[in-house]
Amino acid sequence: MFPRFSSKWGIYMPTIVFASPKGGVGKSTATVLLASELAAHGGTVTMIDADPNKPLSQWASLPGKPERLTVIDSATEENIIDEIESAALKTMFVIVDLEGTAPVRRILDDRWALEVSCP
């Protein structure tokens, strides 16, 4: 069983954010690999595709996406916190793939986010 935490929003897992100011460093690939492994081991996972190129959404449209994995592609700078909070109440894990120029600090300032920087 995966550990869970409680907050004013309920019980949730911390959010994992893949971020780098550089493109092409493997953020989306790492997001898909981690999410797929967590789902394969019984976790429910939401991936938030905050990259304008929508690589996670493109991947999810292919055959073979794990059943326990959901992709949200409607996140914008204005609503991403709401999307994360909503997903955190529904699934065990929330993993965010940010574009290189996204305002990372706005997301990471919330205590429940774990940053994974790709060099």
Short mmCIF file of C-alpha atoms in Angstrom, two decimals, residues 44-108:
data_model
loop_
_atom_site.label_atom_id
_atom_site.label_comp_id
_atom_site.label_asym_id
_atom_site.label_seq_id
_atom_site.Cartn_x
_atom_site.Cartn_y
_atom_site.Cartn_z
CA THR A 44 -4.26 5.28 -9.33
CA VAL A 45 -2.47 8.05 -11.18
CA THR A 46 -3.41 11.35 -12.77
CA MET A 47 -0.93 12.91 -15.18
CA ILE A 48 -1.46 16.61 -15.84
CA ASP A 49 -0.22 17.59 -19.27
CA ALA A 50 0.68 21.28 -18.89
CA ASP A 51 2.90 21.33 -21.97
CA PRO A 52 1.31 23.16 -24.94
CA ASN A 53 2.56 20.38 -27.26
CA LYS A 54 0.45 17.88 -25.24
CA PRO A 55 2.90 14.95 -25.38
CA LEU A 56 1.17 13.07 -22.55
CA SER A 57 -2.20 13.38 -24.25
CA GLN A 58 -0.72 12.13 -27.51
CA TRP A 59 0.79 9.15 -25.68
CA ALA A 60 -2.49 8.42 -23.87
CA SER A 61 -4.38 8.26 -27.17
CA LEU A 62 -2.28 5.25 -28.22
CA PRO A 63 -3.26 1.69 -27.31
CA GLY A 64 -1.91 0.29 -24.05
CA LYS A 65 -2.51 3.11 -21.56
CA PRO A 66 -2.96 1.56 -18.11
CA GLU A 67 -6.56 1.56 -16.92
CA ARG A 68 -5.62 3.13 -13.57
CA LEU A 69 -4.03 6.13 -15.29
CA THR A 70 -5.86 9.34 -16.22
CA VAL A 71 -4.55 12.24 -18.29
CA ILE A 72 -5.78 15.81 -17.88
CA ASP A 73 -4.87 18.09 -20.77
CA SER A 74 -6.97 21.13 -19.87
CA ALA A 75 -4.54 22.64 -17.34
CA THR A 76 -3.58 26.26 -17.83
CA GLU A 77 -1.48 28.64 -15.76
CA GLU A 78 -4.71 30.02 -14.32
CA ASN A 79 -6.32 26.70 -13.32
CA ILE A 80 -3.43 24.29 -12.74
CA ILE A 81 -3.61 24.50 -8.95
CA ASP A 82 -7.33 23.68 -9.06
CA GLU A 83 -6.64 20.77 -11.44
CA ILE A 84 -3.93 19.41 -9.13
CA GLU A 85 -6.10 19.72 -6.02
CA SER A 86 -9.06 18.07 -7.73
CA ALA A 87 -6.94 15.20 -9.04
CA ALA A 88 -5.25 14.72 -5.65
CA LEU A 89 -8.63 13.96 -4.10
CA LYS A 90 -9.46 11.33 -6.73
CA THR A 91 -6.21 9.46 -7.31
CA MET A 92 -3.28 8.30 -5.22
CA PHE A 93 -0.66 10.08 -7.33
CA VAL A 94 -0.65 13.31 -9.34
CA ILE A 95 2.26 13.86 -11.71
CA VAL A 96 2.61 17.15 -13.58
CA ASP A 97 4.61 17.61 -16.78
CA LEU A 98 5.38 21.32 -17.18
CA GLU A 99 6.66 23.05 -20.26
CA GLY A 100 10.10 24.59 -19.98
CA THR A 101 8.92 28.17 -19.44
CA ALA A 102 6.09 27.44 -16.99
CA PRO A 103 5.96 29.40 -13.72
CA VAL A 104 7.28 26.51 -11.61
CA ARG A 105 7.47 28.50 -8.38
CA ARG A 106 3.71 29.10 -8.41
CA ILE A 107 3.14 25.37 -8.28
CA LEU A 108 6.06 24.44 -6.06
#
